[in-house]
Coordinates of C-alpha atoms in Angstrom, one line a residue:
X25 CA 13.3 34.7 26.8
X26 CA 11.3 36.9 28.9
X27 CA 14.5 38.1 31.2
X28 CA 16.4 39.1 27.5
X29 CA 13.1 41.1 26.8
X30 CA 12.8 42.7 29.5
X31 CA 16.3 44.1 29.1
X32 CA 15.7 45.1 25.0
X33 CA 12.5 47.0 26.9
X34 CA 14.5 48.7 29.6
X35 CA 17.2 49.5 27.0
X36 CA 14.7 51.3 24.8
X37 CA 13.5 49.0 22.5
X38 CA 9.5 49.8 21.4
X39 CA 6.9 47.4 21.8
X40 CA 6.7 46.9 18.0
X41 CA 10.1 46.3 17.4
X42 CA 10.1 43.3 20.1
X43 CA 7.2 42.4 17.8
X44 CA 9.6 42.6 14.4
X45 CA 12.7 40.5 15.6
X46 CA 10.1 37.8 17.1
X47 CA 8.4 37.8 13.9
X48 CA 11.8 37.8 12.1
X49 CA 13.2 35.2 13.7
X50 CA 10.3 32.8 13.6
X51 CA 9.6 33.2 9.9
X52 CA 13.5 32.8 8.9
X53 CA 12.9 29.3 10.7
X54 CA 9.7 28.5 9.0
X55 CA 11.2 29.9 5.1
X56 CA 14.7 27.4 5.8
X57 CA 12.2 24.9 7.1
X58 CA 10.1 24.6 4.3
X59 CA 13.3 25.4 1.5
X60 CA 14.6 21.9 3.2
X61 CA 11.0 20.1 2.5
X62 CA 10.8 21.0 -0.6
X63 CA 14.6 19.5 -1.5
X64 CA 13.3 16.7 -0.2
X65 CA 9.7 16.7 -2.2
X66 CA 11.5 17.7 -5.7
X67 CA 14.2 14.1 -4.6
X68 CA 11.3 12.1 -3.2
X69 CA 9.1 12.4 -6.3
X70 CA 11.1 10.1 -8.3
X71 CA 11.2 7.7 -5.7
X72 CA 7.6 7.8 -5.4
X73 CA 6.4 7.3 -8.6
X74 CA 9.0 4.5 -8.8
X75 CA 7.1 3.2 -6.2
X76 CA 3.7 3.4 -7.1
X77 CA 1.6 0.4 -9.1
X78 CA 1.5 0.7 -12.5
X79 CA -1.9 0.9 -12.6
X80 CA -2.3 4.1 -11.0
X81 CA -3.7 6.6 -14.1
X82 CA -1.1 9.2 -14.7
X83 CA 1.4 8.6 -12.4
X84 CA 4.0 9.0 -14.9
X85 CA 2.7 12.7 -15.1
X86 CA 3.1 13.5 -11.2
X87 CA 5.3 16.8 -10.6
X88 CA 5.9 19.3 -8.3
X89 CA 2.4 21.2 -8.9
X90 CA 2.4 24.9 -8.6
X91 CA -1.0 25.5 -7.0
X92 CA 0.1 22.6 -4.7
X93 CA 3.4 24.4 -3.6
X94 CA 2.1 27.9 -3.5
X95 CA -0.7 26.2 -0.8
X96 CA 2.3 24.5 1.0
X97 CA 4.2 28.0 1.0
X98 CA 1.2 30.3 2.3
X99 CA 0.8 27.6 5.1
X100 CA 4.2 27.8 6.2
X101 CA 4.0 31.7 6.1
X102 CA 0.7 31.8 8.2
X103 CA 2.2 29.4 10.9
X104 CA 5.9 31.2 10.6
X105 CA 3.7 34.8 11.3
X106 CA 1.4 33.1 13.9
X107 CA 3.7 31.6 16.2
X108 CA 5.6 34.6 15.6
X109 CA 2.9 37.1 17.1
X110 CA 2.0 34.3 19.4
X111 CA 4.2 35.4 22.0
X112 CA 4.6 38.6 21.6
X113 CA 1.1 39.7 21.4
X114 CA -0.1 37.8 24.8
X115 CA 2.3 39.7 26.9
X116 CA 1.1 42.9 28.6
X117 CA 3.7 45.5 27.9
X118 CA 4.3 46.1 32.0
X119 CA 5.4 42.2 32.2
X120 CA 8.1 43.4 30.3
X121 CA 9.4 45.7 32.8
X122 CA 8.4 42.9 35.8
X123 CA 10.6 40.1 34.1
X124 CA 13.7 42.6 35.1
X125 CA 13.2 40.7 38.1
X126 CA 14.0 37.3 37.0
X127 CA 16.7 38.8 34.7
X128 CA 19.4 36.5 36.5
X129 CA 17.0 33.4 36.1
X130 CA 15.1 31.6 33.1
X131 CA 11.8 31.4 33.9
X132 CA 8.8 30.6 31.7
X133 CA 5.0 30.8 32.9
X134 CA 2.0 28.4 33.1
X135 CA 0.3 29.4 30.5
X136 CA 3.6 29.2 28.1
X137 CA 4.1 25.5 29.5
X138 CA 0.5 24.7 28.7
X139 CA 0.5 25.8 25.2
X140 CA 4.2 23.9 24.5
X141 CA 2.4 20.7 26.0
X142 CA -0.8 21.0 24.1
X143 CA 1.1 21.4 20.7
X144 CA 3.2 18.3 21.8
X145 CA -0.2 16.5 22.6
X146 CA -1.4 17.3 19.2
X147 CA 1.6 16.1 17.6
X148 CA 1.9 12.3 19.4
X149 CA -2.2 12.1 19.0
X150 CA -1.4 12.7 14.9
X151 CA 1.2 10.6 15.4
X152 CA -0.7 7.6 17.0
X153 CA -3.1 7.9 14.5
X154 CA -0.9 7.6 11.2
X155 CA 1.5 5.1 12.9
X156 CA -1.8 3.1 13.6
X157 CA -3.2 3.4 9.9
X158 CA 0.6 2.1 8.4
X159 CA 0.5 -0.6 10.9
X160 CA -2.7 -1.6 9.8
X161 CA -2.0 -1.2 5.9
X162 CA 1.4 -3.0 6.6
X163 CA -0.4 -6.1 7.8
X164 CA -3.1 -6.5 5.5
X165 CA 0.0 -6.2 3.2
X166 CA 1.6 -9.0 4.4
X167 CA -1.6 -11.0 4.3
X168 CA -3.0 -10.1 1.0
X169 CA 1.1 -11.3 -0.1
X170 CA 0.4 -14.3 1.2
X171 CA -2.6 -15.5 -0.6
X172 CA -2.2 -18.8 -3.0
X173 CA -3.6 -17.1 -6.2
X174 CA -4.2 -21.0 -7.0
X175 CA -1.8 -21.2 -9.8
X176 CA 2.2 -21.2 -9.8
X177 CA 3.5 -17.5 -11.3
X178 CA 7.8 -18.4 -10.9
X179 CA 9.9 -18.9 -13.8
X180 CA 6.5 -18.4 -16.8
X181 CA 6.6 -15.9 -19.7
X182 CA 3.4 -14.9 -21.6
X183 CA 3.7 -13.7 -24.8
X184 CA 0.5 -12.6 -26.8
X185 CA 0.3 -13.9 -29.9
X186 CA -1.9 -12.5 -32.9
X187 CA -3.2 -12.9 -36.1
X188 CA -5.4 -10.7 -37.3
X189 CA -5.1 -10.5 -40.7
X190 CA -6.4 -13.8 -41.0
X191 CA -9.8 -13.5 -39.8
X192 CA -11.2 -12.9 -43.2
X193 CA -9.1 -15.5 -44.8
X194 CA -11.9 -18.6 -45.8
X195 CA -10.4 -21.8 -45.2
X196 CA -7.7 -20.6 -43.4
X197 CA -6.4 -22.9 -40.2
X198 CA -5.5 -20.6 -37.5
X199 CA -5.9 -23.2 -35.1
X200 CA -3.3 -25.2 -36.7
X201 CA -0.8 -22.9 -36.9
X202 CA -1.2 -22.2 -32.6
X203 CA -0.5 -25.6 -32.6
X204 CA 2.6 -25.6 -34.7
X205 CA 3.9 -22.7 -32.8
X206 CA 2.9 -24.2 -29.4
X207 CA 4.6 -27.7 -30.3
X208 CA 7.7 -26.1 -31.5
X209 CA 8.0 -23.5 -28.5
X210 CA 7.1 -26.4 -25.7
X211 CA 10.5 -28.1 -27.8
X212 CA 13.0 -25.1 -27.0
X213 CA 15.6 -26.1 -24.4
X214 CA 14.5 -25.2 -20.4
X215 CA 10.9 -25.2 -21.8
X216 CA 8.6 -27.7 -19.5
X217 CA 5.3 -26.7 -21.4
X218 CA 4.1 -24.3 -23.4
X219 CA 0.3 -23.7 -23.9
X220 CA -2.4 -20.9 -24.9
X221 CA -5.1 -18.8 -23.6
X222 CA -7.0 -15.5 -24.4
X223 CA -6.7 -14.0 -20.6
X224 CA -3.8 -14.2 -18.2
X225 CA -4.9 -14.2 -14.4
X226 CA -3.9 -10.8 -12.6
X227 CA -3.8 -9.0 -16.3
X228 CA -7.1 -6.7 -15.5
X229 CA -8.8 -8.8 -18.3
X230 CA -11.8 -11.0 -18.3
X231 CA -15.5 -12.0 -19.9
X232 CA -18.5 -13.4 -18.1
X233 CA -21.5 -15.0 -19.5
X234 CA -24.4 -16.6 -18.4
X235 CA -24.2 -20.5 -17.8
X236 CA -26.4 -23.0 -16.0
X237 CA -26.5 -26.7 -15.4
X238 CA -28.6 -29.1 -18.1
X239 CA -31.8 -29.4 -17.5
X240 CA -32.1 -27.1 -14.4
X241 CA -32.5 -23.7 -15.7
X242 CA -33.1 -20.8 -13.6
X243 CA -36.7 -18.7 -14.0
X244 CA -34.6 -15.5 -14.6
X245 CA -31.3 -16.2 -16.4
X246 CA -29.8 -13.4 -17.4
X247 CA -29.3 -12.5 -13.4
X248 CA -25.8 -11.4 -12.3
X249 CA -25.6 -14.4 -9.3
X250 CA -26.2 -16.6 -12.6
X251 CA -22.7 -15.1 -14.4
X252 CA -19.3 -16.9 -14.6
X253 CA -15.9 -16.0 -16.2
X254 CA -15.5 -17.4 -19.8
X255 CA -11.8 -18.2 -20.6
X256 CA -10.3 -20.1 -23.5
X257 CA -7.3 -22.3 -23.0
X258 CA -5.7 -25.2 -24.6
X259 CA -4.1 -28.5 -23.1
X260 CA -1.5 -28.2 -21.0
X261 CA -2.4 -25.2 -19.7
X262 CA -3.5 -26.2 -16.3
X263 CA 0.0 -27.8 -15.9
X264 CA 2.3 -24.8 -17.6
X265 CA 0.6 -22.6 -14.7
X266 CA 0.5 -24.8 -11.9
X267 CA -3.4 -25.5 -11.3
X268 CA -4.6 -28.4 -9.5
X269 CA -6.7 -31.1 -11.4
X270 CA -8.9 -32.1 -9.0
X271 CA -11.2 -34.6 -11.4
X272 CA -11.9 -36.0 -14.8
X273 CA -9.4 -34.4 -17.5
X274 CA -7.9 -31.1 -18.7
X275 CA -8.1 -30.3 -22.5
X276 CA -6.4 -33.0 -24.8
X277 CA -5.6 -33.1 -28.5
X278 CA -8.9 -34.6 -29.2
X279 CA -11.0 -31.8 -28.3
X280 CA -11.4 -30.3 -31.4
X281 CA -14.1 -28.5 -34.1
X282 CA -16.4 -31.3 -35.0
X283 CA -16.3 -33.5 -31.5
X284 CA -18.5 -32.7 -28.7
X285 CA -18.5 -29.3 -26.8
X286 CA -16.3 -29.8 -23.6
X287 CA -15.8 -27.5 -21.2
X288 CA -13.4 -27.8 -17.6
X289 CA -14.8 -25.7 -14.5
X290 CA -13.8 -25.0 -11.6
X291 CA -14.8 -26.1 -8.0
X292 CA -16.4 -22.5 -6.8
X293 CA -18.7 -23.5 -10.1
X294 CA -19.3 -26.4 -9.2
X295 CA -20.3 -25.9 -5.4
X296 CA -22.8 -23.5 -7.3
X297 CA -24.2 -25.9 -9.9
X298 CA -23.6 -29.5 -8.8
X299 CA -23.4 -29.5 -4.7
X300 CA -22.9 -33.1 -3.6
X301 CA -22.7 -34.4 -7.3
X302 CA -20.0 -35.9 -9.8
X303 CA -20.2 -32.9 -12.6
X304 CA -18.2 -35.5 -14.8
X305 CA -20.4 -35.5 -17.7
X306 CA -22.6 -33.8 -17.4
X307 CA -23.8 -30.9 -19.3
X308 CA -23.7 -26.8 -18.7
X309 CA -25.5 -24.7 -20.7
X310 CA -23.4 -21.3 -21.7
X311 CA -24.8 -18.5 -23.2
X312 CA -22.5 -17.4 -26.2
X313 CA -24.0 -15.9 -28.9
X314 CA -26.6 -18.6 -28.6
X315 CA -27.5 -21.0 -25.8
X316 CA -24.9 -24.4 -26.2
X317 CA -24.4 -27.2 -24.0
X318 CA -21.0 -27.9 -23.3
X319 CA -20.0 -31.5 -21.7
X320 CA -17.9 -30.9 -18.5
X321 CA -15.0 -33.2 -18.6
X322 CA -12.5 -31.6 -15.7
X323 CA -12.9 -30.1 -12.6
X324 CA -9.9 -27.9 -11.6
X325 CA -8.5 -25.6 -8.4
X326 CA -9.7 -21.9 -8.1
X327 CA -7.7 -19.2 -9.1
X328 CA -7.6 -15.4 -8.2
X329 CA -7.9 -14.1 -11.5
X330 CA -8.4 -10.5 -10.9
X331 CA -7.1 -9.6 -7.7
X332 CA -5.6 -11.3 -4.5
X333 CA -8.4 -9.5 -2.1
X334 CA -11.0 -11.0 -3.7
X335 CA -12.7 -14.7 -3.2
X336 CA -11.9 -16.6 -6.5
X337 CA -15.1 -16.7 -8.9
X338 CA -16.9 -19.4 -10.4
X339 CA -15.1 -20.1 -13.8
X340 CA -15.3 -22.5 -17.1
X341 CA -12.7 -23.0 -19.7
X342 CA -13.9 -23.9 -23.4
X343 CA -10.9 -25.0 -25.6
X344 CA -8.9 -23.5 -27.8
X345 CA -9.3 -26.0 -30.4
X346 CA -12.7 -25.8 -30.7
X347 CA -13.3 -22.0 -31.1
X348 CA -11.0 -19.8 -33.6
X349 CA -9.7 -17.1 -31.7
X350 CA -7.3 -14.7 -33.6
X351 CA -5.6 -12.8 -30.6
X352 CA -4.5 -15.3 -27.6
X353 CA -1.0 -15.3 -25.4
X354 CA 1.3 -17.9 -25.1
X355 CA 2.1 -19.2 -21.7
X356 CA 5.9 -20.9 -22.0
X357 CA 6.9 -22.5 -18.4
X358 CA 10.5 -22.9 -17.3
X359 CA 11.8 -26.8 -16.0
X360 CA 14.1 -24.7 -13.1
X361 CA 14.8 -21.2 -14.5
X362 CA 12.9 -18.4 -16.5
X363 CA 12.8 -19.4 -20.2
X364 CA 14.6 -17.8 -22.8
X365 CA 13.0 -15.0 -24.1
X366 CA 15.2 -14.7 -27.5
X367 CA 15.0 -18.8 -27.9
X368 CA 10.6 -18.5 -27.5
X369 CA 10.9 -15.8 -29.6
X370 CA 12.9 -17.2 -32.4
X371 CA 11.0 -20.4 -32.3
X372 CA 7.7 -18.5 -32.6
X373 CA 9.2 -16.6 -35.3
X374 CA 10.4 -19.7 -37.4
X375 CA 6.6 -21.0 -37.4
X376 CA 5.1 -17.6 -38.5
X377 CA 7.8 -14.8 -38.9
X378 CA 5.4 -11.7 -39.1
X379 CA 4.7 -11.6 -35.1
X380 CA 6.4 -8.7 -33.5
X381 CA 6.5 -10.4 -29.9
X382 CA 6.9 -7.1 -28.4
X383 CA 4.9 -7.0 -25.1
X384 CA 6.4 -9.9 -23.7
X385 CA 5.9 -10.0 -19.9
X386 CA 6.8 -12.6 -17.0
X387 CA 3.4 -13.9 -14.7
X388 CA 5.5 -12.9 -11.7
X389 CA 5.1 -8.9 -12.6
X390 CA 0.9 -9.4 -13.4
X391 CA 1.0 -10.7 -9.7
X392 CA 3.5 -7.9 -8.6
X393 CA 1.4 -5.6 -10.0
X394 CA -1.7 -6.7 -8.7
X395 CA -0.2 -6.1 -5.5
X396 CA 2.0 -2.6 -6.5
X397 CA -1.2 -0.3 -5.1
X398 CA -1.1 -2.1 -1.4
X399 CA 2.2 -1.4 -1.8
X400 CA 2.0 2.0 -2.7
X401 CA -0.4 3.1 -0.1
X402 CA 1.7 1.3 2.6
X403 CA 5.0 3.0 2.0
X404 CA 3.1 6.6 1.5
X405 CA 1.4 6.2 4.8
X406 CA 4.7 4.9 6.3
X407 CA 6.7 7.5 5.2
X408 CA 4.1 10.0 6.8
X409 CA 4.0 8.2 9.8
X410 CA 7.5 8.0 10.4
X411 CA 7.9 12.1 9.7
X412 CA 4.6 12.5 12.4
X413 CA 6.8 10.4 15.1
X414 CA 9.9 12.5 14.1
X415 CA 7.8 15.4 14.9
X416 CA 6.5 14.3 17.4
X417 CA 10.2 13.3 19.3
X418 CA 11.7 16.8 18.3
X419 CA 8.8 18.8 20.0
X420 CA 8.8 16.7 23.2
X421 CA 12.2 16.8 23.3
X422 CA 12.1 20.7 23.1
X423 CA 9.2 20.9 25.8
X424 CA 11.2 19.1 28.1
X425 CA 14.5 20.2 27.3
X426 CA 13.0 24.0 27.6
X427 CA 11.6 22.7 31.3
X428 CA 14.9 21.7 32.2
X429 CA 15.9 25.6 31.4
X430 CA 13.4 26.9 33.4
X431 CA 14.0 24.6 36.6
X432 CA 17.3 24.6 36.5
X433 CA 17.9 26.8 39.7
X434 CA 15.3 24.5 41.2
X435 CA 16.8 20.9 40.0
X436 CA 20.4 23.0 41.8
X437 CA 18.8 23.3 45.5
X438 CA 17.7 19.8 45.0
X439 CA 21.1 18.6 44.2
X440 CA 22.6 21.2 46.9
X441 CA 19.6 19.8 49.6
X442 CA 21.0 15.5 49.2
X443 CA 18.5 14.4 46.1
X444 CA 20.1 11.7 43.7
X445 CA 20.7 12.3 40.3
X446 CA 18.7 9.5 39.2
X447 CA 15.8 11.1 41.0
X448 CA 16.1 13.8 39.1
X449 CA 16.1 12.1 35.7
X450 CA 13.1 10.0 36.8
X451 CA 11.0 13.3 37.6
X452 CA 12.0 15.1 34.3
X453 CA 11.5 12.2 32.3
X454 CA 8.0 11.6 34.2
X455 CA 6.7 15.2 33.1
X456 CA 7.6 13.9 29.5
X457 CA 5.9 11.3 29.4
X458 CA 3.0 12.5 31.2
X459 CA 2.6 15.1 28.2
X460 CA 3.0 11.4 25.7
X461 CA 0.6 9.2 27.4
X462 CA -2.0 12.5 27.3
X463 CA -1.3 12.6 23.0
X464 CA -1.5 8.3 23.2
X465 CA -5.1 8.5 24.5
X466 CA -6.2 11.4 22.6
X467 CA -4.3 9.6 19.2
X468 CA -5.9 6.2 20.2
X469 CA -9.9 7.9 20.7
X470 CA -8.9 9.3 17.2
X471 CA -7.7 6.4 15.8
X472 CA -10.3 4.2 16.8
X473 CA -12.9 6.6 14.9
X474 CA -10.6 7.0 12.0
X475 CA -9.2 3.4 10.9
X476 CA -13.0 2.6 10.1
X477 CA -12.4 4.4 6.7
X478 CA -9.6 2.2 6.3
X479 CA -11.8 -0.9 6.0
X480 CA -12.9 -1.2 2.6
X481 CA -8.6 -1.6 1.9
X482 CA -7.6 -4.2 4.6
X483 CA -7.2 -7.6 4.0
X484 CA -7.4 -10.5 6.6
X485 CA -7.3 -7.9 8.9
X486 CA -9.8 -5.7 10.9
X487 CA -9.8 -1.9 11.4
X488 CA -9.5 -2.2 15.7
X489 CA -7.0 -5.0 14.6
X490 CA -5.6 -5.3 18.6
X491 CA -1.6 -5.7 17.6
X492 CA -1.4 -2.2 15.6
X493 CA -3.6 -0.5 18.9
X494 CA -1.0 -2.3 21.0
X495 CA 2.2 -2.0 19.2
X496 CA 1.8 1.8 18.6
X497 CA 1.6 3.0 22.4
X498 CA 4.5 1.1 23.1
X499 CA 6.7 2.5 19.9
X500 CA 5.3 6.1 20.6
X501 CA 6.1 5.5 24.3
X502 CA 9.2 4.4 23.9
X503 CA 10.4 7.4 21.5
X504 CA 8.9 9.7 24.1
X505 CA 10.9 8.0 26.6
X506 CA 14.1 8.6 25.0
X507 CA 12.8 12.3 24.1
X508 CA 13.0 13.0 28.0
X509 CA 15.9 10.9 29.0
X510 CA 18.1 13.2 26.7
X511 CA 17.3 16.6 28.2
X512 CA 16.5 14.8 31.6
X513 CA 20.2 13.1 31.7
X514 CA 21.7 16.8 31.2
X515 CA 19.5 18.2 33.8
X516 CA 21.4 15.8 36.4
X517 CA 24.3 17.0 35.3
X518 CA 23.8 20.3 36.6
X519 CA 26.2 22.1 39.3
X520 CA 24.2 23.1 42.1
X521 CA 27.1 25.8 43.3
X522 CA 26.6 27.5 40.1
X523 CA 23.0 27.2 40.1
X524 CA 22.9 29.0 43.6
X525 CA 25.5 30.8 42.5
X526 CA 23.7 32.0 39.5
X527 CA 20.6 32.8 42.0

């Protein structure tokens, strides 16, 4: 716009108020710019905390904050003032006058072009960089969704069952009356078994003590490599949640107060306590509130009990039967559907009416929600990356589209002189992707620093993981491609009679 300038100047407009309508102009863009960001904050938050895990603390709380939005809102005034003065404070007053002479032309100078491509630069390198990080995030997504948490979580309902008035009672069979209500629930149409334990996997929950094998133990045992997860369950269990007997037994209904101690591990235990033996039989030494020997009568498969990321630990089950707990969940597995909640409830409620059942929950949300924050982070980092490549395609898409304008006259005389108009689209789309493949390298130096800090949340994949590195250059590539074909297609379009013309 230095030709319209020049003619404000030469008309009698002052230096200063030049200054005012650039400044004018650029902040009304920057104030309706961020008016339509923040519709879009204010509609997105809901969505967002929709989206997030239900284990993030607060989230419910998440608003528009007002320190946050007055940050947001200075921000967009410096940059609406900056690249407001930008311009008109880096041109001499005399060039003003001097531009008369290109009045009939649109011209635009080195240095201009320079600082148009540099900010486009800027904007594919941030690009690269966040498009890398989602890609990365993405796949260690998909992989971490993958994982066999070593039991079966379809079509099973926990419900946790209580009694805690009856602690005090002497004489009092609380494990008696888990059975009744186990029997009768496991007897409710569509119900394949029903069984009990004091910790679902994936619920946040969980106990270690100290254990060791029989007669081999450690010179220092209260040492955390010498730790495994205590859980309770009763028979059936292994079967209503899909784990793998590998040897001897599960629980059965002869395991109970007064027979011997037995206890079911799994096989991470017992490549820890036993390697190369049978552990059928023999005993492991657990450290409740005193040292006991428990006999191990069943080996079963691993299971992710806190988290899909991390290797399964070494785990023993005591039963149910033989320790009173007041406060367990029932775990009810469907035959080929999700059972019914109302029928479990009313057939826990005809065996002991005061329960309130109230926090009933399926396994498939404990596994959902063990996975909700990878989630979370993955469509947060997405969403910015897709905004940083929208960005990134308007600006390049203005840089070229404003070279176009300023080479007009010359793209005419090449028309007038015999070039093709395909020639001239592959030389203006060229120049764009010149100024790309400069923000690709810069973005993939960056990345390659950046997605280091990414490793501690990655999962089967590695920070320099070589199909995000590759699959962003081509995406960013091919968006800046399209950027330049645009303007670069109307360029060719040009009449070079009216461009000479025009000269």
């Amino acid at each position: 716009r230095r030709a319209e300038m020049a003619v404000r100047a030469a008309l009698g407009a002052s230096r200063g108020r030049i200054t005012r309508q650039l400044l004018i102009e650029s902040l009304l863009l920057a104030v309706l710019g961020a008016a339509a960001g923040l519709v879009v904050a204010v509609s997105g938050m809901s969505a967002l905390r929709g989206l997030a895990a239900a284990n993030i603390p607060r989230m419910d709380e998440v608003s528009l904050d007002g320190r946050v939005l007055g940050v947001t809102l200075l921000i967009t005034a410096v940059a609406g003032i900056l690249f407001g003065l930008f311009p008109a404070l880096t041109t001499p007053p005399g060039r003003l006058s001097a531009a008369m002479g290109g009045v009939g032309r649109s011209r635009g100078t080195r240095r201009g072009a320079r600082v148009r491509a540099s900010l486009v630069v800027g904007e594919v390198a941030l690009s690269f960089v966040l498009l890398t990080c989602a890609t990365l995030l993405m796949r260690s997504f998909v992989s971490l969704s993958a994982v066999d948490p070593g039991f079966d979580p379809h079509d099973v309902l926990t419900l946790p069952v209580s009694f805690p008035g009856l602690s005090a009672t002497t004489g009092f069979d609380v494990v008696g009356l888990q059975e009744q209500i186990r029997e009768r629930v496991a007897s409710v149409p569509g119900v394949r078994e029903a069984a009990f334990t004091n910790i679902v996997p994936m619920s946040g929950d969980g106990r270690d003590t100290y254990v060791y094998a029989e007669g081999r133990p450690p010179s220092q045992i209260r040492r955390v490599e010498n730790t495994a997860e205590l859980r309770f369950s009763s028979e059936d269990y292994f079967t209503a949640m899909g784990v793998p007997l590998v040897r001897g037994r599960p629980f059965d209904a002869s395991d109970r107060e007064g027979s011997e101690p037995v206890t079911v591990v799994n096989e991470r235990l017992v490549a820890r306590l036993f390697p190369g033996e049978d552990p059928i039989g023999k005993g492991l030494v657990v450290l409740l509130d005193e040292p006991r020997t428990f006999r191990i009568v069943g080996v079963v498969g691993d299971m992710h009990q806190h988290s899909l990321g991390q290797p399964a630990r070494e785990e023993l089950h005591l039963s149910t039967r033989q320790r009173r707990l007041y406060s367990v969940t029932l775990v009810v597995k469907g035959r080929s559907a999700m059972p019914s909640v109302d029928a479990v409830r009313a057939a826990v409620r005809e065996v002991d009416p005061s329960q309130p059942l109230t926090r009933v929950a399926t396994l498939d949300r404990f596994v959902g929600d063990a996975l909700a924050s990878g989630r979370f982070q993955t469509v947060l980092l997405g969403i910015f990356a897709a905004l940083a490549v929208a960005l990134a395609a308007v600006g390049l898409y203005g840089v070229v589209a404003q070279t176009v304008a300023e080479r007009r006259h010359e793209i005419g005389v090449r028309l007038a002189m015999g070039a093709e108009r395909g020639e001239v689209v592959r030389m203006i789309v060229r120049q764009g992707l010149k100024v790309a493949a400069v923000g690709v390298l810069v973005g993939g130096a960056v990345a390659f620093a950046a997605t280091g800090l990414l490793k501690a949340l990655l999962y089967g994949v590695g920070p320099r993981d070589p199909i995000a590195f590759g699959l962003t250059p081509v995406l960013l590539l091919a968006v800046a491609l399209l950027s330049s074909w645009l303007p670069a297609r109307r360029a060719a379009r040009v009449d070079p009679v009216q461009s000479l013309r025009a000269e």
